[in-house]
Amino acid sequence: MKLYVFISLLAASVSSFPAEQLGQRAIAACSALGSDETFQPNTATYTAESQHYWSATDFLTPGCVYDPTSAADVASAVKTLANLNATFAVRGGGHMPLVGYSNTDGGVLVAMTKLNKLKLSKDKSRVSIGPGNRWIDVYRFLEPHGLVVAGGRDGSVGTGLLLGGGISFFGGQYGFSSDGVVGYQVVVADGSIVHASKSNKYSDLFWALKAGGNSFGIITAYHLETHSAPKIYAGVLAYEPTALSGFLDALYSFAITGDNKAALIPNILYTPALNLTAPGVTLFYDGADGANKLQDFRKLPQIPSNMSTEYGPTTLAKFSNTTLDPPIPMRYYFGAVAAKASRETLDIYVNTMIEMSAASMSKVKGFQFGVSMQPISKNFIQQGYLKGGNPQGVSIADAPYIWFADNFIWMDPADDETVYAFEQSVNAAISQKLKAAGLLTPYLYQGDCAKGQPSFQNYGEGNLAKLKSIRAKYDPLKVFTDLMPGGWKVDAA
């Protein structure tokens, strides 16, 4: 704890320093981190790492990029950054589009790219995953063994989704992705490397990391339970706009009665400039017996699409390869709404989304409003409780749910504030209508939230206070709150 004593002598939080002084501290940190792993502006590695993001909203200008190759490197960096009171950001897969959540203007970008080790245990019951991996890397590694983990549904998403819980194709069977984590290797604020699990002295930290965000440390390895899934059925279908009503009927039916071995990503993409509504769905079934499953969606009138793939037998690795994001990033922003599963819920959301987009967003260049309407079953929620509990503490009584993941897409940075304001207005309007109908539910999945949405505030009773207490225990000087300001912070809730 000598580091804490040293920092306390500085007697100031990062927020009290002027911008010029913060820049000087970042420059000093870039020099102190070591030349072998530190890359300055106008170098190829700096450019590649600072633009290694899904959304163009994340293309910022860090003071330098630090590329650690081991947990020891990360530990050394945390000590250096804390000693110098230098601001920093940490980036895993780079899929979070909220500005400043995984990149920094002027601070140090800690890019986890090279922490990409994968190791299967001898009994093959668990796999160790470095945070530099994306889920496609994990699935390809496990495929020869006929194994999977309950990771991201898009192969290009990084492991950071575990910090907010994570939704997978296997959620109906195993719950949140983080419910399948059996251990973490994590660097805490004093630079120590600790191993947190359910049964050791860091069990409180283990619980907090399941969906507490990035306020507790930097994960340098996740240890996840594996599952046998040598064959799956999957496909991506696109529909005629006239199929919208039948599409919503099928979604509602699945939400109420769906098979826990099946999963959906039902999407609607609305383009106001064309007044075009495009429904579509990703279908998934865990098992070799999926040929006749999910017929309600397969019988709807389909249209050809460059994103479509025929529903059929495959593996998770092969299917995830077909869902990788396009190489040219647009500008993206998220938002979340949650409600009880009902046909009225779907109508309220879709009608409001289309009406408000058509009224105010048709002149925003390239604007599209996409939404994933995610059905969440009782069994999904119950798995977290059966495995010892998680911070989310979502109510089983209100399940099944529809968790809406808003995805706003546009082209011009000049329209950023217009889009952000629209997200707030449309989200508020939808939420107000759902509340009036007695359908709105409080928990919001963190990975889909817009900046400022109340994620931690709607965790289970007493869980936010517990998270704050654990944060204070492992990071009393708020290194991962004040020096690393990006992301959802428990202390800000």
XYZ file of C-alpha atoms in Angstrom, residues 35-349:
315
model
C 10.086 2.918 -25.253
C 9.580 -0.728 -26.258
C 5.840 -0.741 -25.581
C 5.046 2.980 -25.999
C 4.158 4.500 -29.351
C 4.035 8.195 -30.121
C 1.842 10.095 -32.603
C 2.721 9.770 -36.297
C 3.887 6.171 -35.918
C 2.145 3.241 -37.597
C 1.305 1.464 -34.336
C -0.091 4.627 -32.767
C -2.371 5.198 -35.756
C -3.514 1.574 -35.898
C -4.267 1.356 -32.182
C -5.919 4.767 -31.818
C -8.298 3.895 -34.690
C -8.839 0.243 -33.716
C -12.543 0.882 -33.110
C -15.936 -0.116 -34.485
C -17.310 3.438 -34.465
C -15.673 6.536 -35.906
C -16.866 8.394 -32.798
C -13.951 6.716 -30.999
C -11.199 8.067 -33.252
C -9.492 10.316 -30.684
C -5.916 11.535 -30.209
C -4.232 9.991 -27.170
C -0.936 11.437 -26.020
C 0.641 8.044 -26.674
C -0.315 4.389 -26.962
C 0.998 1.816 -24.503
C 0.913 -1.823 -25.702
C 1.517 -4.148 -22.731
C 2.472 -7.759 -23.414
C 1.847 -9.206 -19.940
C -0.039 -8.674 -16.709
C 3.253 -7.487 -15.198
C 3.424 -4.750 -17.842
C -0.101 -3.642 -16.951
C 0.752 -3.617 -13.250
C 3.836 -1.496 -13.902
C 1.796 0.896 -16.056
C -0.864 1.332 -13.367
C 1.827 2.248 -10.818
C 3.412 4.725 -13.228
C 0.138 6.343 -14.238
C -1.002 6.613 -10.630
C 2.308 8.061 -9.437
C 2.149 10.736 -12.127
C -1.611 11.350 -11.804
C -1.867 10.837 -15.560
C -5.198 10.220 -17.248
C -5.620 7.050 -19.303
C -8.088 4.786 -21.075
C -8.102 1.031 -21.601
C -9.260 -0.594 -24.820
C -10.054 -4.252 -25.425
C -12.007 -5.009 -28.597
C -12.993 -1.379 -29.216
C -16.697 -1.981 -29.864
C -18.141 0.560 -27.409
C -19.094 3.680 -29.428
C -19.562 6.140 -26.547
C -16.936 8.862 -26.819
C -14.116 8.552 -24.286
C -15.245 5.205 -22.868
C -12.308 3.293 -24.370
C -10.099 6.002 -25.842
C -8.738 9.345 -24.675
C -7.879 12.778 -26.019
C -4.424 13.620 -24.692
C -4.146 10.826 -22.111
C -2.453 7.441 -22.375
C -4.289 4.740 -24.326
C -3.535 1.322 -22.846
C -4.276 -1.024 -25.756
C -4.711 -4.658 -24.727
C -4.107 -6.010 -28.238
C -1.082 -8.144 -27.332
C -2.682 -9.726 -24.269
C -4.311 -12.297 -26.515
C -3.326 -15.641 -25.007
C -5.849 -18.477 -25.004
C -5.400 -21.603 -22.875
C -7.720 -24.555 -22.339
C -7.582 -26.346 -18.994
C -6.457 -29.984 -18.952
C -9.977 -31.233 -18.326
C -11.296 -28.770 -20.946
C -13.884 -27.423 -18.512
C -12.604 -23.845 -18.656
C -10.639 -21.566 -20.911
C -8.382 -18.635 -20.051
C -8.934 -15.647 -22.335
C -6.674 -12.634 -22.658
C -8.541 -9.306 -22.998
C -6.938 -8.581 -26.369
C -9.036 -11.298 -27.999
C -12.295 -10.829 -29.818
C -14.924 -13.522 -29.554
C -14.205 -14.844 -33.043
C -10.681 -15.656 -31.816
C -12.070 -17.551 -28.838
C -14.586 -19.529 -30.903
C -11.956 -20.507 -33.487
C -9.638 -21.677 -30.712
C -12.337 -23.856 -29.125
C -13.880 -25.231 -32.333
C -11.454 -28.198 -32.760
C -12.514 -29.375 -29.287
C -16.246 -29.091 -30.012
C -16.513 -26.470 -27.282
C -17.887 -22.949 -26.901
C -18.240 -20.280 -24.239
C -21.232 -18.001 -23.705
C -19.521 -14.994 -25.278
C -20.496 -12.223 -27.648
C -22.933 -12.849 -30.494
C -20.933 -10.711 -32.920
C -17.496 -12.168 -33.572
C -15.859 -8.738 -33.744
C -16.930 -7.731 -30.214
C -14.237 -7.841 -27.524
C -14.153 -9.418 -24.086
C -15.049 -6.122 -22.409
C -18.720 -7.032 -22.756
C -18.192 -9.261 -19.690
C -17.747 -6.155 -17.511
C -21.402 -5.258 -18.079
C -22.752 -8.797 -17.920
C -22.877 -9.808 -21.570
C -25.642 -11.349 -23.676
C -24.850 -14.482 -25.683
C -26.647 -16.966 -27.906
C -26.580 -19.327 -24.913
C -28.264 -16.940 -22.461
C -31.465 -18.956 -22.251
C -29.431 -21.869 -20.900
C -26.636 -20.195 -18.944
C -27.663 -16.591 -18.181
C -25.447 -13.552 -18.607
C -22.044 -14.213 -20.161
C -20.421 -13.100 -16.914
C -22.387 -15.769 -15.018
C -20.027 -18.202 -16.746
C -16.863 -16.530 -15.472
C -15.135 -18.661 -12.830
C -12.168 -16.389 -12.203
C -10.402 -13.155 -13.094
C -6.780 -12.124 -13.172
C -6.938 -8.422 -12.431
C -4.532 -5.575 -11.731
C -5.891 -3.451 -8.885
C -5.078 0.158 -8.082
C -1.916 -0.432 -6.023
C -0.400 -2.372 -8.929
C -0.962 -5.814 -7.419
C -1.949 -8.709 -9.668
C -4.686 -10.686 -7.956
C -6.718 -13.758 -8.872
C -10.352 -13.349 -7.919
C -12.759 -16.269 -7.693
C -15.954 -17.196 -5.897
C -14.128 -19.165 -3.221
C -10.954 -17.193 -2.412
C -10.255 -14.068 -0.369
C -11.119 -11.858 -3.336
C -14.638 -13.245 -3.652
C -16.116 -9.758 -3.167
C -14.061 -8.454 -6.080
C -15.100 -11.489 -8.141
C -18.762 -10.654 -7.555
C -18.256 -6.968 -8.405
C -16.455 -7.709 -11.673
C -19.398 -9.739 -12.969
C -21.186 -6.564 -14.030
C -19.671 -3.700 -12.060
C -17.931 -2.079 -14.989
C -14.337 -0.873 -14.960
C -14.152 0.842 -11.546
C -12.207 -1.952 -9.843
C -9.147 -2.743 -11.921
C -7.854 -3.854 -15.299
C -8.655 -7.444 -16.263
C -5.649 -9.262 -17.712
C -7.334 -12.689 -18.046
C -10.862 -14.054 -17.868
C -11.438 -17.689 -16.945
C -14.724 -18.980 -18.395
C -16.545 -22.283 -18.187
C -16.829 -24.125 -21.498
C -19.818 -25.953 -22.978
C -20.097 -28.708 -25.551
C -21.603 -27.410 -28.815
C -19.933 -29.117 -31.773
C -22.827 -28.199 -34.083
C -25.387 -25.417 -34.103
C -28.045 -24.187 -36.499
C -27.975 -20.522 -37.425
C -28.804 -18.008 -40.119
C -29.582 -14.357 -40.834
C -32.890 -13.583 -42.576
C -34.127 -10.320 -44.091
C -37.820 -9.627 -44.675
C -40.127 -7.607 -46.869
C -41.299 -4.415 -45.111
C -44.838 -5.802 -45.387
C -43.791 -8.682 -43.080
C -43.378 -6.344 -40.098
C -46.595 -7.285 -38.297
C -46.014 -11.016 -38.705
C -42.398 -10.520 -37.635
C -43.509 -8.854 -34.398
C -46.082 -11.608 -33.822
C -43.345 -14.236 -34.141
C -41.083 -12.303 -31.786
C -43.784 -11.993 -29.138
C -44.606 -15.695 -29.384
C -40.946 -16.630 -28.974
C -40.504 -14.298 -25.997
C -43.397 -15.976 -24.184
C -42.886 -19.630 -25.158
C -39.418 -19.895 -26.728
C -37.027 -22.825 -26.360
C -34.100 -22.005 -24.055
C -31.719 -23.671 -26.532
C -32.780 -21.162 -29.176
C -31.865 -17.501 -29.420
C -32.793 -14.540 -31.594
C -31.479 -11.126 -32.505
C -34.613 -9.543 -34.018
C -33.745 -6.253 -35.720
C -35.529 -3.376 -37.390
C -33.592 -0.812 -39.413
C -35.536 2.341 -40.262
C -34.229 4.870 -42.814
C -36.269 8.086 -42.523
C -34.929 9.649 -45.721
C -36.510 6.743 -47.630
C -39.313 6.012 -45.161
C -38.096 2.414 -45.342
C -38.603 -0.142 -42.575
C -36.418 -3.254 -42.865
C -37.059 -6.108 -40.407
C -34.625 -8.991 -40.058
C -33.484 -11.613 -37.586
C -30.488 -13.664 -36.584
C -31.636 -17.186 -35.705
C -29.689 -19.581 -33.480
C -30.252 -23.055 -32.111
C -27.792 -24.982 -29.936
C -27.690 -28.549 -31.212
C -27.679 -30.836 -34.208
C -31.473 -31.160 -34.047
C -32.258 -27.608 -35.097
C -33.427 -28.260 -38.666
C -37.111 -27.764 -37.903
C -36.809 -25.076 -35.232
C -37.860 -21.415 -35.352
C -40.374 -21.972 -38.133
C -42.423 -18.858 -37.292
C -39.548 -16.716 -38.530
C -38.517 -18.912 -41.439
C -41.958 -18.903 -43.087
C -42.201 -15.106 -43.338
C -41.602 -13.557 -46.818
C -37.877 -12.970 -47.222
C -35.788 -10.792 -49.510
C -32.169 -11.179 -50.621
C -29.647 -9.160 -48.625
C -25.877 -8.915 -48.513
C -26.178 -9.679 -44.789
C -28.376 -12.769 -45.182
C -27.187 -16.336 -44.658
C -29.341 -19.416 -45.031
C -30.468 -21.041 -41.787
C -28.679 -24.359 -41.491
C -26.065 -26.482 -39.689
C -22.750 -24.848 -38.866
C -20.416 -24.107 -35.947
C -20.309 -21.043 -33.756
C -16.872 -20.106 -35.096
C -17.963 -20.320 -38.712
C -21.194 -18.445 -38.097
C -19.482 -15.710 -36.071
C -17.163 -15.150 -39.013
C -20.185 -14.183 -41.144
C -21.307 -11.522 -38.657
C -18.073 -9.531 -38.497
C -18.537 -5.780 -38.819
C -17.768 -3.968 -42.091
C -14.263 -2.485 -42.400
C -15.376 1.122 -42.944
C -16.782 2.501 -39.682
C -19.753 4.790 -39.512
C -20.718 6.850 -36.473
C -22.743 4.921 -33.899
C -24.500 5.611 -30.631
C -26.434 3.371 -28.260
C -29.471 3.592 -26.025
C -31.442 1.102 -23.941
C -35.085 0.517 -23.032
C -36.466 -2.477 -21.111
C -40.018 -3.716 -20.728
C -42.166 -6.719 -20.000
C -42.645 -8.952 -23.011
C -45.994 -8.218 -24.635
C -47.294 -7.465 -28.103
C -48.215 -3.974 -26.878
C -44.609 -3.408 -25.808
C -43.421 -4.085 -29.348
C -46.064 -1.870 -30.939
C -45.316 1.065 -28.628
C -41.598 0.884 -29.296
